[in-house]
Amino acid sequence: MKLALEEAKNGMGYTSPNPMVGAVIVRDGRIISKACHERCGEFHAERNAINRCSEDMKGAQIYVTLEPCCHTGKTPPCTEAIIQSGISEVFIGSPDPNPLVAGKGVKILREHGITVHEGVLREQCDRLNRIFFHYITHETPYVIFKYAMTADGKIASRSGKSKWISGESSREDVQKLRLMCSSIMVGINTVLKDDPMLTCRIDPGHRLTRVICDSSLRIPFDCNIMKTADSIPVIIACTGEGDMERKARLEAMGAEVVVTGARDGHVDLLQLMKILRKKNIDSVLLEGGGELAFSMLKSKLVNSIIGYISPKILGGKNAPSPIGGNGFEINTEEIRLSAPEAEAIGEDIKLRWEVL
């Protein structure tokens, strides 16, 4: 199952909104085939492993990180392939929360005389697909808020300079986060200040949808995002107060402009998240800025937080921190987090929390 988990990660960045799944076929103590779900719309991991196996599978075992599907979607059911292959034993990591499966896959396999073992390394398998599980069971994408700050909690100096807070290893790790997510979101002030591209540098083939919260449609026509809008997806969210002539020009350049209601004069973030979910965007990497981060947290739309802590001190009472806004009152509205997972990334420390 550990090998199946590693195999599943080979599909990262290309299976969305499907899960990452790995499968390993074993016979007489020997691995005779392994595969992953490589791309949304193509065969799932079990079928790939079975189709690529050159040996007799009668009496073999298959280890799969997620319950095999039992319905026909873009591809035929994996339970059917397993039954026809002669495999006699199935080891499953996570149950599939999709109502079209949800235990039915296991039931069908057992009805055909196949021995099924459930919950093998379930915690690791569940962690692999936390995005997919949220996507299936909620009306909003899974949101990861990412930031980098100094040891004293600053994301920039008092003059606003922020390059580079974190080390090179952390910046490379952020690119892996971008590969894992199907969209990246920032506020218009980040675009105006930094003129970013918001792409995945480690895999240019991963078409990360760029989402810009821009209530009044202030985004410049000549910024990097708009220069590439005809080749890399861009969604610009505005309120009804936006200039409709600018909207038409932005759309002519390749951007998709969505209009939400206004909440406190800004984009209605809950409505935006529901719009993204309907567009099959299963995850959002929230990268800035502080005002947008606070609004997302206040709206209870953030699922996990990843912070990169750099061994530097900047000081300055007016130097910005990762989260802006008006803040919460202690013990009344504060956001509670899980105990952190900590990891050394070069000279930095990477902390991950789940939002409770």
Short mmCIF file of C-alpha atoms in Angstrom, two decimals:
data_model
loop_
_atom_site.label_atom_id
_atom_site.label_comp_id
_atom_site.label_asym_id
_atom_site.label_seq_id
_atom_site.Cartn_x
_atom_site.Cartn_y
_atom_site.Cartn_z
CA MET A 1 0.00 0.00 0.00
CA LYS A 2 2.94 2.34 0.64
CA LEU A 3 4.05 1.70 -2.93
CA ALA A 4 0.50 2.36 -4.17
CA LEU A 5 0.53 5.69 -2.32
CA GLU A 6 3.78 6.68 -4.01
CA GLU A 7 2.39 5.56 -7.36
CA ALA A 8 -0.74 7.70 -6.84
CA LYS A 9 1.35 10.86 -6.51
CA ASN A 10 2.52 10.46 -10.12
CA GLY A 11 -0.87 11.78 -11.18
CA MET A 12 -0.58 14.97 -9.13
CA GLY A 13 -1.72 18.02 -11.03
CA TYR A 14 -3.60 16.12 -13.74
CA THR A 15 -6.42 14.14 -12.12
CA SER A 16 -8.50 17.06 -10.80
CA PRO A 17 -11.36 16.99 -9.99
CA ASN A 18 -10.83 13.23 -9.69
CA PRO A 19 -8.76 11.79 -6.84
CA MET A 20 -5.15 10.65 -6.99
CA VAL A 21 -5.16 6.85 -6.88
CA GLY A 22 -2.45 4.22 -7.07
CA ALA A 23 -2.76 0.45 -7.58
CA VAL A 24 -0.27 -2.39 -7.17
CA ILE A 25 -0.91 -6.00 -8.25
CA VAL A 26 0.92 -8.79 -6.39
CA ARG A 27 1.07 -12.52 -7.10
CA ASP A 28 3.06 -15.11 -5.15
CA GLY A 29 4.76 -12.32 -3.21
CA ARG A 30 5.88 -10.57 -6.41
CA ILE A 31 4.79 -7.22 -7.79
CA ILE A 32 3.58 -7.93 -11.32
CA SER A 33 2.06 -4.54 -12.18
CA LYS A 34 1.52 -1.04 -10.80
CA ALA A 35 -0.08 2.14 -12.09
CA CYS A 36 -1.85 5.35 -11.14
CA HIS A 37 -4.80 7.37 -12.36
CA GLU A 38 -2.87 9.57 -14.77
CA ARG A 39 -5.35 12.11 -16.03
CA CYS A 40 -9.00 13.05 -15.51
CA GLY A 41 -11.17 11.35 -18.12
CA GLU A 42 -8.73 8.48 -18.66
CA PHE A 43 -8.68 4.98 -17.12
CA HIS A 44 -8.39 4.73 -13.35
CA ALA A 45 -5.41 3.22 -11.55
CA GLU A 46 -6.88 -0.30 -11.25
CA ARG A 47 -7.66 -0.55 -14.95
CA ASN A 48 -4.26 0.81 -15.91
CA ALA A 49 -2.51 -1.73 -13.67
CA ILE A 50 -4.64 -4.60 -15.03
CA ASN A 51 -4.31 -3.55 -18.67
CA ARG A 52 -0.53 -3.24 -18.37
CA CYS A 53 -0.01 -6.53 -16.59
CA SER A 54 1.66 -9.12 -18.83
CA GLU A 55 1.23 -12.03 -16.39
CA ASP A 56 -1.67 -14.25 -15.34
CA MET A 57 -3.57 -12.47 -12.54
CA LYS A 58 -5.63 -15.46 -11.38
CA GLY A 59 -5.41 -15.59 -7.58
CA ALA A 60 -3.47 -12.31 -7.38
CA GLN A 61 -4.00 -9.46 -4.92
CA ILE A 62 -4.47 -5.79 -5.78
CA TYR A 63 -3.66 -2.96 -3.40
CA VAL A 64 -5.53 0.25 -4.22
CA THR A 65 -5.53 3.53 -2.27
CA LEU A 66 -9.24 4.25 -2.87
CA GLU A 67 -12.31 2.02 -3.08
CA PRO A 68 -12.74 0.86 -6.72
CA CYS A 69 -15.52 2.61 -8.61
CA CYS A 70 -18.59 0.60 -9.64
CA HIS A 71 -20.34 3.00 -12.01
CA THR A 72 -19.83 4.07 -15.61
CA GLY A 73 -18.69 7.66 -15.97
CA LYS A 74 -16.05 8.79 -18.43
CA THR A 75 -14.58 5.31 -18.03
CA PRO A 76 -16.11 1.88 -17.26
CA PRO A 77 -16.24 0.57 -13.66
CA CYS A 78 -13.04 -0.72 -12.09
CA THR A 79 -14.93 -3.41 -10.17
CA GLU A 80 -15.79 -5.00 -13.50
CA ALA A 81 -12.13 -5.06 -14.56
CA ILE A 82 -11.05 -6.58 -11.24
CA ILE A 83 -13.70 -9.31 -11.43
CA GLN A 84 -12.79 -10.21 -15.02
CA SER A 85 -9.04 -10.22 -14.31
CA GLY A 86 -9.14 -13.19 -11.93
CA ILE A 87 -7.81 -11.18 -8.98
CA SER A 88 -9.03 -12.87 -5.80
CA GLU A 89 -8.15 -10.38 -3.05
CA VAL A 90 -8.43 -6.60 -2.82
CA PHE A 91 -6.78 -4.35 -0.22
CA ILE A 92 -8.34 -0.86 0.01
CA GLY A 93 -7.01 2.27 1.72
CA SER A 94 -9.83 4.84 1.78
CA PRO A 95 -13.57 4.38 1.27
CA ASP A 96 -14.95 6.52 -1.57
CA PRO A 97 -17.39 9.20 -0.28
CA ASN A 98 -18.85 9.67 -3.77
CA PRO A 99 -22.52 8.62 -3.44
CA LEU A 100 -22.16 6.69 -6.71
CA VAL A 101 -19.65 4.42 -4.95
CA ALA A 102 -19.71 4.77 -1.12
CA GLY A 103 -19.43 1.09 -0.21
CA LYS A 104 -21.10 -0.23 -3.34
CA GLY A 105 -17.73 -1.09 -4.89
CA VAL A 106 -16.79 -3.26 -1.92
CA LYS A 107 -20.23 -4.91 -1.92
CA ILE A 108 -20.02 -5.86 -5.60
CA LEU A 109 -16.54 -7.35 -5.22
CA ARG A 110 -17.62 -9.46 -2.25
CA GLU A 111 -20.73 -10.62 -4.08
CA HIS A 112 -18.41 -12.04 -6.74
CA GLY A 113 -16.41 -14.02 -4.20
CA ILE A 114 -13.47 -11.64 -3.93
CA THR A 115 -11.96 -11.14 -0.49
CA VAL A 116 -11.83 -7.45 0.45
CA HIS A 117 -9.75 -5.84 3.20
CA GLU A 118 -10.66 -2.23 4.05
CA GLY A 119 -8.83 0.57 5.84
CA VAL A 120 -5.26 -0.43 4.97
CA LEU A 121 -3.06 2.59 5.83
CA ARG A 122 -6.28 4.57 5.79
CA GLU A 123 -4.90 7.66 7.52
CA GLN A 124 -2.20 8.10 4.86
CA CYS A 125 -4.65 7.35 2.05
CA ASP A 126 -7.21 9.81 3.43
CA ARG A 127 -4.53 12.50 3.73
CA LEU A 128 -3.55 12.01 0.10
CA ASN A 129 -7.07 12.87 -1.09
CA ARG A 130 -8.30 15.40 1.48
CA ILE A 131 -8.98 17.77 -1.44
CA PHE A 132 -11.13 15.23 -3.31
CA PHE A 133 -13.07 14.23 -0.19
CA HIS A 134 -13.93 17.88 0.55
CA TYR A 135 -14.85 18.52 -3.10
CA ILE A 136 -17.27 15.58 -3.11
CA THR A 137 -18.96 16.40 0.19
CA HIS A 138 -19.13 20.23 0.08
CA GLU A 139 -20.37 22.99 -2.24
CA THR A 140 -17.01 24.79 -2.12
CA PRO A 141 -13.44 23.95 -3.15
CA TYR A 142 -10.81 22.94 -0.60
CA VAL A 143 -8.88 26.11 0.28
CA ILE A 144 -5.23 26.22 1.41
CA PHE A 145 -3.99 29.56 2.71
CA LYS A 146 -0.23 29.84 2.16
CA TYR A 147 2.13 32.51 3.46
CA ALA A 148 5.80 33.08 4.25
CA MET A 149 6.96 35.24 7.14
CA THR A 150 9.98 36.07 9.28
CA ALA A 151 10.51 34.68 12.76
CA ASP A 152 8.89 37.85 14.13
CA GLY A 153 5.79 37.48 11.98
CA LYS A 154 6.46 39.92 9.13
CA ILE A 155 5.74 39.28 5.45
CA ALA A 156 7.51 42.46 4.31
CA SER A 157 9.63 45.27 5.69
CA ARG A 158 8.14 48.56 6.87
CA SER A 159 8.75 49.94 3.36
CA GLY A 160 6.77 47.08 1.83
CA LYS A 161 9.70 45.15 0.35
CA SER A 162 9.07 41.40 0.56
CA LYS A 163 11.56 39.69 -1.78
CA TRP A 164 12.61 37.19 -0.58
CA ILE A 165 11.21 36.34 2.84
CA SER A 166 11.57 32.57 2.55
CA GLY A 167 14.49 30.51 1.25
CA GLU A 168 14.88 28.84 -2.12
CA SER A 169 13.84 25.42 -0.78
CA SER A 170 10.57 26.86 0.54
CA ARG A 171 9.89 28.59 -2.76
CA GLU A 172 10.36 25.27 -4.56
CA ASP A 173 7.98 23.63 -2.08
CA VAL A 174 5.36 26.29 -2.88
CA GLN A 175 5.56 25.23 -6.53
CA LYS A 176 4.60 21.70 -5.40
CA LEU A 177 1.56 23.21 -3.67
CA ARG A 178 0.64 24.94 -6.92
CA LEU A 179 0.96 21.62 -8.73
CA MET A 180 -1.34 19.97 -6.17
CA CYS A 181 -4.09 22.61 -6.55
CA SER A 182 -6.31 23.37 -9.51
CA SER A 183 -6.46 27.14 -8.91
CA ILE A 184 -4.56 29.96 -7.24
CA MET A 185 -6.26 33.06 -5.84
CA VAL A 186 -5.03 36.55 -4.97
CA GLY A 187 -6.55 39.96 -4.42
CA ILE A 188 -6.21 42.84 -6.87
CA ASN A 189 -3.71 44.67 -4.63
CA THR A 190 -1.27 41.77 -5.01
CA VAL A 191 -1.59 42.04 -8.80
CA LEU A 192 -1.07 45.81 -8.76
CA LYS A 193 1.91 45.59 -6.41
CA ASP A 194 3.77 42.51 -7.65
CA ASP A 195 2.51 41.91 -11.23
CA PRO A 196 2.81 38.11 -10.76
CA MET A 197 2.31 35.34 -13.33
CA LEU A 198 0.80 32.87 -10.80
CA THR A 199 1.88 29.77 -12.72
CA CYS A 200 3.42 26.43 -11.75
CA ARG A 201 7.09 26.70 -12.67
CA ILE A 202 7.98 23.05 -12.00
CA ASP A 203 5.38 21.79 -14.48
CA PRO A 204 4.29 24.29 -17.16
CA GLY A 205 1.81 21.70 -18.44
CA HIS A 206 -0.26 22.06 -15.28
CA ARG A 207 -2.93 24.61 -16.24
CA LEU A 208 -3.46 26.35 -12.92
CA THR A 209 -6.56 28.56 -13.07
CA ARG A 210 -5.71 32.03 -11.76
CA VAL A 211 -8.51 33.64 -9.75
CA ILE A 212 -8.35 37.38 -9.08
CA CYS A 213 -10.69 39.09 -6.61
CA ASP A 214 -11.11 42.52 -8.17
CA SER A 215 -14.36 44.15 -7.04
CA SER A 216 -14.09 47.20 -9.31
CA LEU A 217 -12.18 45.61 -12.24
CA ARG A 218 -8.98 47.58 -11.71
CA ILE A 219 -6.71 44.91 -13.19
CA PRO A 220 -4.37 46.48 -15.78
CA PHE A 221 -4.75 45.29 -19.36
CA ASP A 222 -0.96 45.10 -19.69
CA CYS A 223 -0.21 43.07 -16.54
CA ASN A 224 1.42 39.63 -16.82
CA ILE A 225 -1.81 37.83 -16.00
CA MET A 226 -3.75 39.53 -18.79
CA LYS A 227 -0.88 39.17 -21.25
CA THR A 228 -1.23 35.40 -20.87
CA ALA A 229 -5.01 35.21 -20.43
CA ASP A 230 -5.49 33.67 -23.87
CA SER A 231 -3.31 30.67 -23.00
CA ILE A 232 -3.50 30.26 -19.19
CA PRO A 233 -6.97 30.32 -17.56
CA VAL A 234 -7.95 33.48 -15.66
CA ILE A 235 -11.13 34.12 -13.69
CA ILE A 236 -11.67 37.67 -12.50
CA ALA A 237 -14.35 38.11 -9.84
CA CYS A 238 -16.02 41.49 -9.52
CA THR A 239 -19.20 42.99 -8.12
CA GLY A 240 -21.94 44.67 -10.14
CA GLU A 241 -20.10 47.95 -9.55
CA GLY A 242 -17.42 46.98 -12.09
CA ASP A 243 -17.08 48.84 -15.41
CA MET A 244 -18.87 46.68 -17.96
CA GLU A 245 -16.82 48.12 -20.85
CA ARG A 246 -13.67 46.97 -19.08
CA LYS A 247 -15.37 43.62 -18.48
CA ALA A 248 -15.97 43.20 -22.22
CA ARG A 249 -12.36 44.06 -23.04
CA LEU A 250 -10.97 41.68 -20.41
CA GLU A 251 -13.15 38.89 -21.81
CA ALA A 252 -11.99 39.70 -25.34
CA MET A 253 -8.41 39.21 -24.11
CA GLY A 254 -9.27 35.73 -22.85
CA ALA A 255 -10.25 36.22 -19.20
CA GLU A 256 -13.51 34.97 -17.73
CA VAL A 257 -15.21 37.64 -15.65
CA VAL A 258 -17.74 36.50 -13.06
CA VAL A 259 -20.02 38.90 -11.22
CA THR A 260 -21.01 38.23 -7.61
CA GLY A 261 -23.05 40.13 -5.12
CA ALA A 262 -21.26 42.62 -2.90
CA ARG A 263 -20.43 41.96 0.75
CA ASP A 264 -19.00 44.93 2.62
CA GLY A 265 -18.23 46.47 -0.75
CA HIS A 266 -16.19 43.50 -1.90
CA VAL A 267 -16.70 40.27 -3.82
CA ASP A 268 -19.05 37.85 -2.07
CA LEU A 269 -16.47 35.14 -1.37
CA LEU A 270 -18.92 32.37 -0.50
CA GLN A 271 -20.76 32.97 -3.76
CA LEU A 272 -17.44 32.96 -5.62
CA MET A 273 -16.41 29.66 -4.04
CA LYS A 274 -19.71 28.08 -5.09
CA ILE A 275 -19.17 29.37 -8.64
CA LEU A 276 -15.68 27.83 -8.72
CA ARG A 277 -17.07 24.52 -7.41
CA LYS A 278 -19.62 24.44 -10.24
CA LYS A 279 -16.74 24.92 -12.67
CA ASN A 280 -15.17 21.69 -11.29
CA ILE A 281 -12.40 23.59 -9.53
CA ASP A 282 -11.74 21.35 -6.55
CA SER A 283 -9.06 23.39 -4.76
CA VAL A 284 -7.82 26.93 -4.25
CA LEU A 285 -4.33 27.97 -3.16
CA LEU A 286 -4.85 31.33 -1.46
CA GLU A 287 -1.62 33.32 -1.73
CA GLY A 288 -2.50 36.91 -0.85
CA GLY A 289 -2.92 39.45 0.33
CA GLY A 290 -3.64 39.95 3.98
CA GLU A 291 -7.06 41.58 3.57
CA LEU A 292 -8.32 38.77 1.35
CA ALA A 293 -6.88 36.16 3.72
CA PHE A 294 -8.75 37.69 6.67
CA SER A 295 -12.00 37.85 4.67
CA MET A 296 -11.66 34.19 3.64
CA LEU A 297 -10.97 33.13 7.21
CA LYS A 298 -13.82 35.24 8.55
CA SER A 299 -16.14 33.64 5.99
CA LYS A 300 -15.00 30.18 7.21
CA LEU A 301 -13.83 29.22 3.72
CA VAL A 302 -10.24 28.20 4.57
CA ASN A 303 -9.61 24.50 5.25
CA SER A 304 -5.89 24.42 5.98
CA ILE A 305 -3.03 26.87 6.50
CA ILE A 306 0.60 26.43 5.49
CA GLY A 307 3.19 28.86 6.82
CA TYR A 308 6.88 29.04 5.95
CA ILE A 309 8.82 30.59 8.84
CA SER A 310 12.17 32.13 7.91
CA PRO A 311 15.04 32.61 10.42
CA LYS A 312 15.04 36.41 10.00
CA ILE A 313 13.96 39.41 12.05
CA LEU A 314 12.58 42.52 10.36
CA GLY A 315 10.81 44.36 13.17
CA GLY A 316 8.74 47.46 12.63
CA LYS A 317 5.38 48.04 14.23
CA ASN A 318 3.93 48.98 10.83
CA ALA A 319 5.49 46.11 8.90
CA PRO A 320 2.69 43.86 7.57
CA SER A 321 1.82 40.41 8.89
CA PRO A 322 0.23 37.54 6.90
CA ILE A 323 -3.35 38.42 7.84
CA GLY A 324 -4.83 41.92 7.75
CA GLY A 325 -8.39 43.09 8.19
CA ASN A 326 -9.94 44.26 11.42
CA GLY A 327 -9.01 41.13 13.32
CA PHE A 328 -11.07 39.07 15.74
CA GLU A 329 -11.92 39.59 19.37
CA ILE A 330 -10.05 37.08 21.56
CA ASN A 331 -12.16 34.14 22.78
CA THR A 332 -15.21 35.15 20.76
CA GLU A 333 -14.54 34.90 17.02
CA GLU A 334 -10.98 33.59 16.86
CA ILE A 335 -10.18 30.86 14.33
CA ARG A 336 -9.07 27.64 16.03
CA LEU A 337 -6.47 25.41 14.42
CA SER A 338 -5.28 21.84 14.87
CA ALA A 339 -1.91 21.02 16.37
CA PRO A 340 0.69 21.84 13.70
CA GLU A 341 2.60 19.45 11.52
CA ALA A 342 6.18 20.73 11.36
CA GLU A 343 8.86 20.09 8.76
CA ALA A 344 12.28 21.59 8.07
CA ILE A 345 12.54 23.05 4.55
CA GLY A 346 16.11 24.18 4.04
CA GLU A 347 16.73 26.90 6.62
CA ASP A 348 12.99 27.49 7.07
CA ILE A 349 10.30 25.71 9.06
CA LYS A 350 7.10 24.65 7.30
CA LEU A 351 4.02 24.49 9.53
CA ARG A 352 0.67 23.07 8.50
CA TRP A 353 -2.58 23.43 10.40
CA GLU A 354 -6.10 22.22 9.69
CA VAL A 355 -8.79 24.79 10.41
CA LEU A 356 -11.12 23.37 13.04
#
